[in-house]
mmCIF file of C-alpha atoms in Angstrom:
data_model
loop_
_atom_site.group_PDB
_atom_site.id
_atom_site.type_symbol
_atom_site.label_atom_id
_atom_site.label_comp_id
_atom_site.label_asym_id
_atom_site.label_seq_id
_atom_site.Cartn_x
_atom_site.Cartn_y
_atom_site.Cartn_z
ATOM 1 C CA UNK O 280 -6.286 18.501 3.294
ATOM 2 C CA UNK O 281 -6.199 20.645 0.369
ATOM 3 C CA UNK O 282 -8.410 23.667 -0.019
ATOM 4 C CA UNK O 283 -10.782 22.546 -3.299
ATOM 5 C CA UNK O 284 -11.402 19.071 -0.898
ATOM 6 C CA UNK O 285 -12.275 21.126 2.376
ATOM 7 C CA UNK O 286 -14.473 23.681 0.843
ATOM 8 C CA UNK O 287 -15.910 20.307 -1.314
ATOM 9 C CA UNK O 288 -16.428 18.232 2.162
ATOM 10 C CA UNK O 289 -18.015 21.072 4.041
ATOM 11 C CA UNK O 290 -20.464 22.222 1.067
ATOM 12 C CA UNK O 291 -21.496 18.775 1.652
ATOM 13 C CA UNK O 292 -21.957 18.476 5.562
ATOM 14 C CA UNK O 293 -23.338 21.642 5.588
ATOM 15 C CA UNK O 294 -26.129 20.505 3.179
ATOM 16 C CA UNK O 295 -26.804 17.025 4.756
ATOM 17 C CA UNK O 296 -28.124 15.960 1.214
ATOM 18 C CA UNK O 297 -27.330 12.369 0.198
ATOM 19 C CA UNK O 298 -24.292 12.659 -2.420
ATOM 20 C CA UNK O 299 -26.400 11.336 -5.024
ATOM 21 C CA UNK O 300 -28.895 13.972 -5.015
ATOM 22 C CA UNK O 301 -26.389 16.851 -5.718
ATOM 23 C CA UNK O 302 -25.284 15.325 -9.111
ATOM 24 C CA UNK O 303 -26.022 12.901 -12.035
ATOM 25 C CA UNK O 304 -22.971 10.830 -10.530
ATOM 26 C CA UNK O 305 -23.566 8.208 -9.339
ATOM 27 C CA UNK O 306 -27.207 6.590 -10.244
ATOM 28 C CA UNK O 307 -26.815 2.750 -10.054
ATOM 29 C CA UNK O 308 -23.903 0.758 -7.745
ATOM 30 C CA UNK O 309 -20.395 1.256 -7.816
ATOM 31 C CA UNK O 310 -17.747 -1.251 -8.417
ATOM 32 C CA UNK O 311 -14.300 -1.406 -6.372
ATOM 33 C CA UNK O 312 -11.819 -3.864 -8.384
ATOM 34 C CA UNK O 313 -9.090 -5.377 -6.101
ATOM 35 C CA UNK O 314 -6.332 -7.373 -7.703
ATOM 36 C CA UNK O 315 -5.316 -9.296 -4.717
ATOM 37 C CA UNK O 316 -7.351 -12.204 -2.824
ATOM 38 C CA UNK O 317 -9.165 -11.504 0.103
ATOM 39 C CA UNK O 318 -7.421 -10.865 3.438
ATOM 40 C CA UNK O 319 -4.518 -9.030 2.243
ATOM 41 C CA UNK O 320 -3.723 -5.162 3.071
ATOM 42 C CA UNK O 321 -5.406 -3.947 -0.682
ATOM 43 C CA UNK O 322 -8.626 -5.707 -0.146
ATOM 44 C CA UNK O 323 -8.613 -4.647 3.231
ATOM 45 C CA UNK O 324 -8.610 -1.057 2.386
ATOM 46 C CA UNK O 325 -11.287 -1.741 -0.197
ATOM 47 C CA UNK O 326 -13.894 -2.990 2.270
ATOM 48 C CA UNK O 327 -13.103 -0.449 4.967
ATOM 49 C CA UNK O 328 -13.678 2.339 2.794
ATOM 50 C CA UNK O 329 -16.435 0.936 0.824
ATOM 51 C CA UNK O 330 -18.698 0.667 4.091
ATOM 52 C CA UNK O 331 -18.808 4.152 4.867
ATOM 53 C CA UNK O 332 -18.760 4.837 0.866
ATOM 54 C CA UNK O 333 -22.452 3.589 0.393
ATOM 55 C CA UNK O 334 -23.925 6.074 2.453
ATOM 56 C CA UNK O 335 -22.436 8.953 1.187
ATOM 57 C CA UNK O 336 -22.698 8.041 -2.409
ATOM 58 C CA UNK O 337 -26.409 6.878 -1.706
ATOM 59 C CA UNK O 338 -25.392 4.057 -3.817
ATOM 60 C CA UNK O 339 -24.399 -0.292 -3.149
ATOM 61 C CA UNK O 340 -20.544 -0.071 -3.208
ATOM 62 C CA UNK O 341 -19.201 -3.617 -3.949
ATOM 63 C CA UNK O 342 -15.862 -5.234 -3.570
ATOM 64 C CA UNK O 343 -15.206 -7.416 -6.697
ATOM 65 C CA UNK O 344 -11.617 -9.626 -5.493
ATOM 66 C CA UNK O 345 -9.641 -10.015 -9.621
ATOM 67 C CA UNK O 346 -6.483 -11.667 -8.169
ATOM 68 C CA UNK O 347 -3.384 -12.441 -10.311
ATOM 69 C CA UNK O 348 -0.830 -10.334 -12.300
ATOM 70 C CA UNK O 349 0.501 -8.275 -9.362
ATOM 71 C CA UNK O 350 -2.839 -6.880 -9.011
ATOM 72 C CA UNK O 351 -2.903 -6.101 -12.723
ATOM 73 C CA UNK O 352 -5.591 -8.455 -13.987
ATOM 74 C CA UNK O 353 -8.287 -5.880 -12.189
ATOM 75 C CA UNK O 354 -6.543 -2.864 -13.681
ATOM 76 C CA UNK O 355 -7.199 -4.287 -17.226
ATOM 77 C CA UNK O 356 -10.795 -5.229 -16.151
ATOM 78 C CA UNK O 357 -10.989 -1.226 -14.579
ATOM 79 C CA UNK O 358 -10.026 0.142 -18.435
ATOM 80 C CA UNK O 359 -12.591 -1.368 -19.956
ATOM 81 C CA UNK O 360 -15.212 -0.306 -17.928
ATOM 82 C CA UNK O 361 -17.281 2.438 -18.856
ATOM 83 C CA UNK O 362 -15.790 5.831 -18.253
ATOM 84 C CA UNK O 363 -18.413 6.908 -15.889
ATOM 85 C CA UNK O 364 -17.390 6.845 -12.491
ATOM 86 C CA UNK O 365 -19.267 3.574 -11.373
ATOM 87 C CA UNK O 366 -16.108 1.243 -11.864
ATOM 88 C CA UNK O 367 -12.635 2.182 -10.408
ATOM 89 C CA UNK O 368 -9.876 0.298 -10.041
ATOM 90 C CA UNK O 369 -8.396 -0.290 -6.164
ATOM 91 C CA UNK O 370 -4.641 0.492 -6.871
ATOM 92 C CA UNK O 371 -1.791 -0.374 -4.598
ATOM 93 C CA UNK O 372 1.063 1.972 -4.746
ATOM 94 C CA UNK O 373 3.295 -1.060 -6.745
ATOM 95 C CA UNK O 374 0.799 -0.918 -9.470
ATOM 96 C CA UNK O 375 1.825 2.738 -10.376
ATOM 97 C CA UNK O 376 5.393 3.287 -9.073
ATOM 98 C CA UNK O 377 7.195 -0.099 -9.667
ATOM 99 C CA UNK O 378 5.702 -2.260 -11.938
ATOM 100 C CA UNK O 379 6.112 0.052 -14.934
ATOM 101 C CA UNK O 380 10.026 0.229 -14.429
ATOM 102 C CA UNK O 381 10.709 -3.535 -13.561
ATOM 103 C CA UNK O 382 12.900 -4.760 -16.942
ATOM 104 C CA UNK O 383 11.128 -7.805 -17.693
ATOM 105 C CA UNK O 384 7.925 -7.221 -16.592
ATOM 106 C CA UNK O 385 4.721 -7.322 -18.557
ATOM 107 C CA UNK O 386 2.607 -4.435 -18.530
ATOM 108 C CA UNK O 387 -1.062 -5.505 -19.966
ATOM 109 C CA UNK O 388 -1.993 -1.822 -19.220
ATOM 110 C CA UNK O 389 -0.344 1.471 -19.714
ATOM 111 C CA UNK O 390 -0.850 2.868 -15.702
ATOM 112 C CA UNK O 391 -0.467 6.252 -17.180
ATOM 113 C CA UNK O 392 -2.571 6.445 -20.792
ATOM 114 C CA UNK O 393 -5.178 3.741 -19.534
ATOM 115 C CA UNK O 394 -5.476 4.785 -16.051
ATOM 116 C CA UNK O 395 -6.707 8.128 -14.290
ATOM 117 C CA UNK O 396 -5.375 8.575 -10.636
ATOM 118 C CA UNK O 397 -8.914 9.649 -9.084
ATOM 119 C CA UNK O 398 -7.418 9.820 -5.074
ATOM 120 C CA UNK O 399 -5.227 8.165 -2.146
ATOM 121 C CA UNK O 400 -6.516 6.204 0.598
ATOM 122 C CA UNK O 401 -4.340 4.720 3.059
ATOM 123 C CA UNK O 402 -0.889 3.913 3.820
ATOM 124 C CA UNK O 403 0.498 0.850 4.757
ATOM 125 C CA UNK O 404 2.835 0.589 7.310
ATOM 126 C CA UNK O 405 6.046 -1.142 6.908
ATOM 127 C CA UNK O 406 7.055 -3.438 9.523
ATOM 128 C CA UNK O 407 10.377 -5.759 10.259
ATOM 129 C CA UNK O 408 9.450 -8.780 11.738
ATOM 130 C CA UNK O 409 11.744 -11.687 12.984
ATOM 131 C CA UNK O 410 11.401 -15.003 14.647
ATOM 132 C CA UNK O 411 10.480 -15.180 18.305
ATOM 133 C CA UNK O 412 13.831 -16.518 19.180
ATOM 134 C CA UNK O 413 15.821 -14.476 16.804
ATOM 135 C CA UNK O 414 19.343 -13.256 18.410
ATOM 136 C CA UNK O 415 18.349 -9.765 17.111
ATOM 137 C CA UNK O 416 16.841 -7.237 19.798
ATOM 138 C CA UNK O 417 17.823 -3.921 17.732
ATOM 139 C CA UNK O 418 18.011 -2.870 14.221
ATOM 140 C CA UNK O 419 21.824 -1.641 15.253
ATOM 141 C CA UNK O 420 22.580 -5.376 15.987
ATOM 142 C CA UNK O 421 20.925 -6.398 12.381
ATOM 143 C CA UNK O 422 23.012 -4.164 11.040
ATOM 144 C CA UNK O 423 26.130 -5.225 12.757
ATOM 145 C CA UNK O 424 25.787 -8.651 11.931
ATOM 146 C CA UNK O 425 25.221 -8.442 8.247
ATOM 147 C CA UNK O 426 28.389 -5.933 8.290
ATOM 148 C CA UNK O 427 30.561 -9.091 9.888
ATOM 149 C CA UNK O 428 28.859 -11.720 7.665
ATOM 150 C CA UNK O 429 27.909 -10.433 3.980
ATOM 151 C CA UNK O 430 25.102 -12.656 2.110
ATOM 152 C CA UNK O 431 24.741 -14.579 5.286
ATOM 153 C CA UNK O 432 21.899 -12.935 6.658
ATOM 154 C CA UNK O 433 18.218 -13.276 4.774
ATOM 155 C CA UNK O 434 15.134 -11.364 4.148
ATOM 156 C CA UNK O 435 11.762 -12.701 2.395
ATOM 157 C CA UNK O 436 9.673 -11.135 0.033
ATOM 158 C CA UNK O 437 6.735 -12.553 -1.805
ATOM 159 C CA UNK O 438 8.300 -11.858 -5.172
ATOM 160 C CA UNK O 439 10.877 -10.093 -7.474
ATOM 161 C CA UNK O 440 10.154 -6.139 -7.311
ATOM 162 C CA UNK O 441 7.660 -6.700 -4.562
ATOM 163 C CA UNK O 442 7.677 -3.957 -1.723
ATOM 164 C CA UNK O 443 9.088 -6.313 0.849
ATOM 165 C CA UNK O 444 12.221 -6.432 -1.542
ATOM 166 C CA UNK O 445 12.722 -3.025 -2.296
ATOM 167 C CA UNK O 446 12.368 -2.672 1.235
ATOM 168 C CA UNK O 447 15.372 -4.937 1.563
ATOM 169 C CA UNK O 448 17.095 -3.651 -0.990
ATOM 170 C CA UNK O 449 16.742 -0.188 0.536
ATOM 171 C CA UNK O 450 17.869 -0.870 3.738
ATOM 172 C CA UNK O 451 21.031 -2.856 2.154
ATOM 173 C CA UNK O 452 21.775 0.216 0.534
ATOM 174 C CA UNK O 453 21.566 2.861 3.260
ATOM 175 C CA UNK O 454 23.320 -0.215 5.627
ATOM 176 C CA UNK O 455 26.106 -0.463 3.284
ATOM 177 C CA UNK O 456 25.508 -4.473 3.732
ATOM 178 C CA UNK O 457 24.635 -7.081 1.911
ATOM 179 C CA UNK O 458 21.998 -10.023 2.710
ATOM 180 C CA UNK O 459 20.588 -12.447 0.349
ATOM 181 C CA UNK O 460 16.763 -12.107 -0.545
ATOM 182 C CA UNK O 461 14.635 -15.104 -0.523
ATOM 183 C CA UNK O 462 11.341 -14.896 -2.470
ATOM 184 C CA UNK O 463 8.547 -16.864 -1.654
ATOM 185 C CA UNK O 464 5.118 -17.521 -3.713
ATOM 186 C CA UNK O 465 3.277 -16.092 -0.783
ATOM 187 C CA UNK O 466 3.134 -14.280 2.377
ATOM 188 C CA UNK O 467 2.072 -16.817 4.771
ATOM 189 C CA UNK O 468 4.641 -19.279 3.665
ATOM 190 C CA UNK O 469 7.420 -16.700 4.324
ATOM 191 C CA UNK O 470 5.643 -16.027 7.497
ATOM 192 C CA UNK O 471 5.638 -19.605 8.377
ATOM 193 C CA UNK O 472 9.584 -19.621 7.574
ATOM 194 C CA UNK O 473 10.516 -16.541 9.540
ATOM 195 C CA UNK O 474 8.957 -17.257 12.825
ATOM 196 C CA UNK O 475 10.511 -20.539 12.174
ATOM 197 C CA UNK O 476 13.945 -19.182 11.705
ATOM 198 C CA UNK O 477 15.180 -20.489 8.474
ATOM 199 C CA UNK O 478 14.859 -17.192 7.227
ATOM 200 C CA UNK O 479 16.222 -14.463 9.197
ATOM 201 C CA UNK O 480 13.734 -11.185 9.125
ATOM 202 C CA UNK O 481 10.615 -9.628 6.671
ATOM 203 C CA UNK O 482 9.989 -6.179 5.916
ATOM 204 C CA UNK O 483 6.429 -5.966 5.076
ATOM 205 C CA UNK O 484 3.029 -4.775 5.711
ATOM 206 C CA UNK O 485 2.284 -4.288 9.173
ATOM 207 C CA UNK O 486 -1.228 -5.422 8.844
ATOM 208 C CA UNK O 487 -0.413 -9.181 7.619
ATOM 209 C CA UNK O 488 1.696 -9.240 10.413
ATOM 210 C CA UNK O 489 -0.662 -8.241 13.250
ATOM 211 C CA UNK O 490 -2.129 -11.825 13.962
ATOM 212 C CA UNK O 491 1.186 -13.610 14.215
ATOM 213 C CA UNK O 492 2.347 -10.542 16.667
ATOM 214 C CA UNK O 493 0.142 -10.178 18.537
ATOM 215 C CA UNK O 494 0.343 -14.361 18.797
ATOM 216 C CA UNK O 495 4.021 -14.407 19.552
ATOM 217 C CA UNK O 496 5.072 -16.266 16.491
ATOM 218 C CA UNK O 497 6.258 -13.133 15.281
ATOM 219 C CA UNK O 498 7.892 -10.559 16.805
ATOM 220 C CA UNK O 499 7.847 -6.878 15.842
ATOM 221 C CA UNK O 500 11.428 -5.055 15.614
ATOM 222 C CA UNK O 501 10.841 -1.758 14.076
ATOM 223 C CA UNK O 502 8.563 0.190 11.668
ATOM 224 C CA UNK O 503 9.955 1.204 8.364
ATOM 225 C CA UNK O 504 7.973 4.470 8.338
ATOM 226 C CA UNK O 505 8.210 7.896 9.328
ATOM 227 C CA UNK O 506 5.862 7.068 12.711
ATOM 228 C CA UNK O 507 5.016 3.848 14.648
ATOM 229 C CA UNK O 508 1.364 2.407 14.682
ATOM 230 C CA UNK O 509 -0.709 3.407 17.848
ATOM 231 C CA UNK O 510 -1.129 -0.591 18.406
ATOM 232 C CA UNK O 511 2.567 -0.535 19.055
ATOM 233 C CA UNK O 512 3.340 3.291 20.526
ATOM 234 C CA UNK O 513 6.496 2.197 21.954
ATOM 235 C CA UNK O 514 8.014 -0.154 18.772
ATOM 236 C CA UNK O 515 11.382 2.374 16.947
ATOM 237 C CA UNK O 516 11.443 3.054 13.795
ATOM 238 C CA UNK O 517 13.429 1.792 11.543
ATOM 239 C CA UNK O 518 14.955 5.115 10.495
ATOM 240 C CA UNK O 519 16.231 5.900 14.135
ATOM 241 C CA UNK O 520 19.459 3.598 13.607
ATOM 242 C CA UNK O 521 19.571 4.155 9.444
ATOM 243 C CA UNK O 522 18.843 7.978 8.484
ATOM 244 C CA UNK O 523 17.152 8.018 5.273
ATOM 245 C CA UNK O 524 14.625 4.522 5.534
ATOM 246 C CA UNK O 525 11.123 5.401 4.941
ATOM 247 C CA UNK O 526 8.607 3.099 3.233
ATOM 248 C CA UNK O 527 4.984 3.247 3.466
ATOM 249 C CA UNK O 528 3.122 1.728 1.071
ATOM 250 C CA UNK O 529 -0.337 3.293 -0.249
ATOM 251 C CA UNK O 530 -3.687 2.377 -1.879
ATOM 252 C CA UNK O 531 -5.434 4.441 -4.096
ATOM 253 C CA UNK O 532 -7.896 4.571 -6.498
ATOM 254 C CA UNK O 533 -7.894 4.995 -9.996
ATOM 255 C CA UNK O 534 -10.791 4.970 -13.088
ATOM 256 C CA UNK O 535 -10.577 4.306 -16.615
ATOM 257 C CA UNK O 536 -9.219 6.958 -19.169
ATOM 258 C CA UNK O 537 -11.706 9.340 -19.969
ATOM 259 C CA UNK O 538 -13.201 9.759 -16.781
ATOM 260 C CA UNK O 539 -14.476 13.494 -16.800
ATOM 261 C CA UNK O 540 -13.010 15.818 -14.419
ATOM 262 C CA UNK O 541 -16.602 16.639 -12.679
ATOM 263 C CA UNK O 542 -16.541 12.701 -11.622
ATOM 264 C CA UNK O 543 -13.328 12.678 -10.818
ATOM 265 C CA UNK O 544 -14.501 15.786 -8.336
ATOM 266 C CA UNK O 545 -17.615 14.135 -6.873
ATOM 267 C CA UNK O 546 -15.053 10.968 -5.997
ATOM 268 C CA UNK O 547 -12.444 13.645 -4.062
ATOM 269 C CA UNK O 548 -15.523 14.927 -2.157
ATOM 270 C CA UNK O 549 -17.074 11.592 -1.333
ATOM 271 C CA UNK O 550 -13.430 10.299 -0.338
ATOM 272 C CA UNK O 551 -12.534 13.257 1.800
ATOM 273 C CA UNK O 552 -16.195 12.683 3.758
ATOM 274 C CA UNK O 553 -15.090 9.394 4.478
ATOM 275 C CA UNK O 554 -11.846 9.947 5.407
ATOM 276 C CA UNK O 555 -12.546 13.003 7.529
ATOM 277 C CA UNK O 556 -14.550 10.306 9.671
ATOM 278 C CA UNK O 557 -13.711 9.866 12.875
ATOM 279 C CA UNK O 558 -15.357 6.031 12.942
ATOM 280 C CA UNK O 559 -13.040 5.825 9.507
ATOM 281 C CA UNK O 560 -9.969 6.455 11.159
ATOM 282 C CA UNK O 561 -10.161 4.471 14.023
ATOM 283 C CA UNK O 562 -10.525 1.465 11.756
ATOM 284 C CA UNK O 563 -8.042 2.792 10.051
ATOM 285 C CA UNK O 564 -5.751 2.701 12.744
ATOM 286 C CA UNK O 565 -6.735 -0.293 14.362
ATOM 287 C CA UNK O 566 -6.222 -2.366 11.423
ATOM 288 C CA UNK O 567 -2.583 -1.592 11.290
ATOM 289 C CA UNK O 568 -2.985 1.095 8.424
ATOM 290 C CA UNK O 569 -2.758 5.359 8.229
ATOM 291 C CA UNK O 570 -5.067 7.745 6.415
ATOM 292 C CA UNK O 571 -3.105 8.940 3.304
ATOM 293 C CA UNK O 572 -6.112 11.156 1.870
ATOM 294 C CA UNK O 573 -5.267 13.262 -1.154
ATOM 295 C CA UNK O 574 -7.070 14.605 -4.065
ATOM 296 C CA UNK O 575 -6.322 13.568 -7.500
ATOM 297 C CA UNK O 576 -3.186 16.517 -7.549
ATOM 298 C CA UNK O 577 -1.959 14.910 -4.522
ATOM 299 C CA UNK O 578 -2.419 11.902 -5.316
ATOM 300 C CA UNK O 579 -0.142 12.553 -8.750
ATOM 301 C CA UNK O 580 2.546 14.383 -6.843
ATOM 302 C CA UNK O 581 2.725 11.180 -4.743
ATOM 303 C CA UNK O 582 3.099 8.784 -7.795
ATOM 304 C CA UNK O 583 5.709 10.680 -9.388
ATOM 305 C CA UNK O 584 7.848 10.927 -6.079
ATOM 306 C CA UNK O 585 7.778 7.386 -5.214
ATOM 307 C CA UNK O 586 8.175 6.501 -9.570
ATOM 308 C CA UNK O 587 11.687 7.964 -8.923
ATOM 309 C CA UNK O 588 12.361 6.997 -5.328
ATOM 310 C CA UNK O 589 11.523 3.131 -6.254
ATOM 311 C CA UNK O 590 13.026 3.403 -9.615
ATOM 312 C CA UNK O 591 16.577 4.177 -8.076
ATOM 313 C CA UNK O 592 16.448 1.108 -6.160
ATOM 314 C CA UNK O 593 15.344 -1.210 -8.800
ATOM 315 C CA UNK O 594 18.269 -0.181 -11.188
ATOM 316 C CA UNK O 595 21.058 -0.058 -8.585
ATOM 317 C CA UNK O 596 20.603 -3.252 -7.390
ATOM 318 C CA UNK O 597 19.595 -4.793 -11.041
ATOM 319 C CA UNK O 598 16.208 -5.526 -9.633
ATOM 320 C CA UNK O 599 14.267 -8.014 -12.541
ATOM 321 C CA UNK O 600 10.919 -9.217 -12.719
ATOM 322 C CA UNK O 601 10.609 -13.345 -12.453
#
């Protein structure tokens, strides 16, 4: 954690004074915008940090669900809000660091110019599913078969320039393969496809997956990250059989431009209170997800890196919006 957010968090334990007594910020409730529908990994995040958010603010924190646009429907709704603090924006790490460089794809909002990066979250972990029955044991023997059949094996995604393809994309890369992407309107009809096997594997987030895991309609073959979830200690990582794979997704959040700096400061304490929590964490973990805390330089310095990590992908594979 970085120094200005520890000497921030303890000033704060070691006063025990609600949040809202030690500054003008905040003074009615607060407003979390997700662009997704509920049940999916960014509204997730909002309601299990919102809970331990309302004591420590000393303020109601409310989810409000603004689905559509890749998420970017509640971004537009987040800039014109009142600079103040009381209204940010729950932003999933697509918003920031692939959206903007998809060719084709309309940006209602400038992320950068209408947008202030207040803090990170959580990461998502990044999971490769396949169907129970599916002849594949091992990433090595994925990788083997798409090097004897090009374009004959398939991955889903819920969209053009969605994680789950980049994912694909990345791995096709590093492979040195090629496998045809099928994109689907939504997660659970992919789902419903994989574990069927008409489509051959997913790489997506590990919490829409749990369910059908845990079920046996899916089964888990490796994470994508840099470490496996503590639900599934013994699963390998992607990266063990192809060197350079790493995706974890993350979920910030962000407030409209013009948000003063002092705000921006009370947010990074009342965020690192939370996510020092041990209670926080174990939700955390146990809903398939990793603390990714950061202040609002941290939380830049991550934007930028995965802005030029993603935007690689997207123009050596041609990657177009729909």
């Amino acid at each position: 954690m970085p120094l200005t957010r520890r000497l921030a968090l303890g000033t704060l334990a070691a006063s025990g004074a609600p949040f809202a007594a030690r500054a003008a910020f905040p003074d009615h409730d607060v407003r979390l915008l997700v662009g997704f529908s509920a049940g999916g990994a960014v509204d997730l995040v909002a309601r299990l940090v919102a809970e331990p958010l309302r004591p420590v603010l000393g303020q109601n924190v409310v989810v409000e669900n603004r689905a559509g646009a890749s998420g970017l429907i509640a971004a537009e709704a987040a800039v014109r809000a009142a600079p103040d603090g009381h209204t940010l924006y729950v932003a999933a790490m697509s918003a920031y660091a692939v959206l903007p460089q998809l060719p084709g794809q309309r940006m209602p909002v400038d992320m950068d110019r209408d947008l202030v990066p207040v803090g990170n979250v959580a990461g998502v972990l990044n999971a490769l599913v396949v169907a129970p029955g599916s002849r594949f044991r091992t990433v090595r023997e994925l990788i083997a078969a798409a090097k004897a059949a090009p374009d004959r094996l398939t991955y889903a995604s819920t969209g053009n320039g969605t994680s789950q393809h980049l994912a694909g994309e990345l791995f096709s890369r590093l492979a040195g393969v090629r496998m045809t992407h099928v994109p689907y309107r939504g997660g659970s009809n992919a789902i419903v496809d994989i574990a069927a096997g008409r489509v051959d594997m997913m790489f997506g987030n590990f919490p829409e997956f749990i369910g059908q895991i845990r079920d046996g309609g899916l089964r888990l073959l490796a994470f994508g990250g840099t470490q496996a979830s503590p639900l599934f200690p013994d699963t390998p990582l992607i990266r063990d059989a192809l060197p350079g794979f790493e995706v974890t997704s993350w979920i910030g959040l962000a407030g409209p431009a013009g948000l003063p700096q002092p705000v921006v400061a009370s947010w990074d304490a009342a965020l690192a209170r939370v996510t020092a929590s041990d209670e926080f964490r174990r939700r955390i973990a146990e809903s398939g997800l990793e603390v990714l805390a950061g202040d609002q330089a941290a939380f830049r310095a991550t934007i930028a890196a995965d802005r030029q990590r993603w935007g690689e992908v997207i123009r050596s594979a041609g990657i177009r919006a729909e």
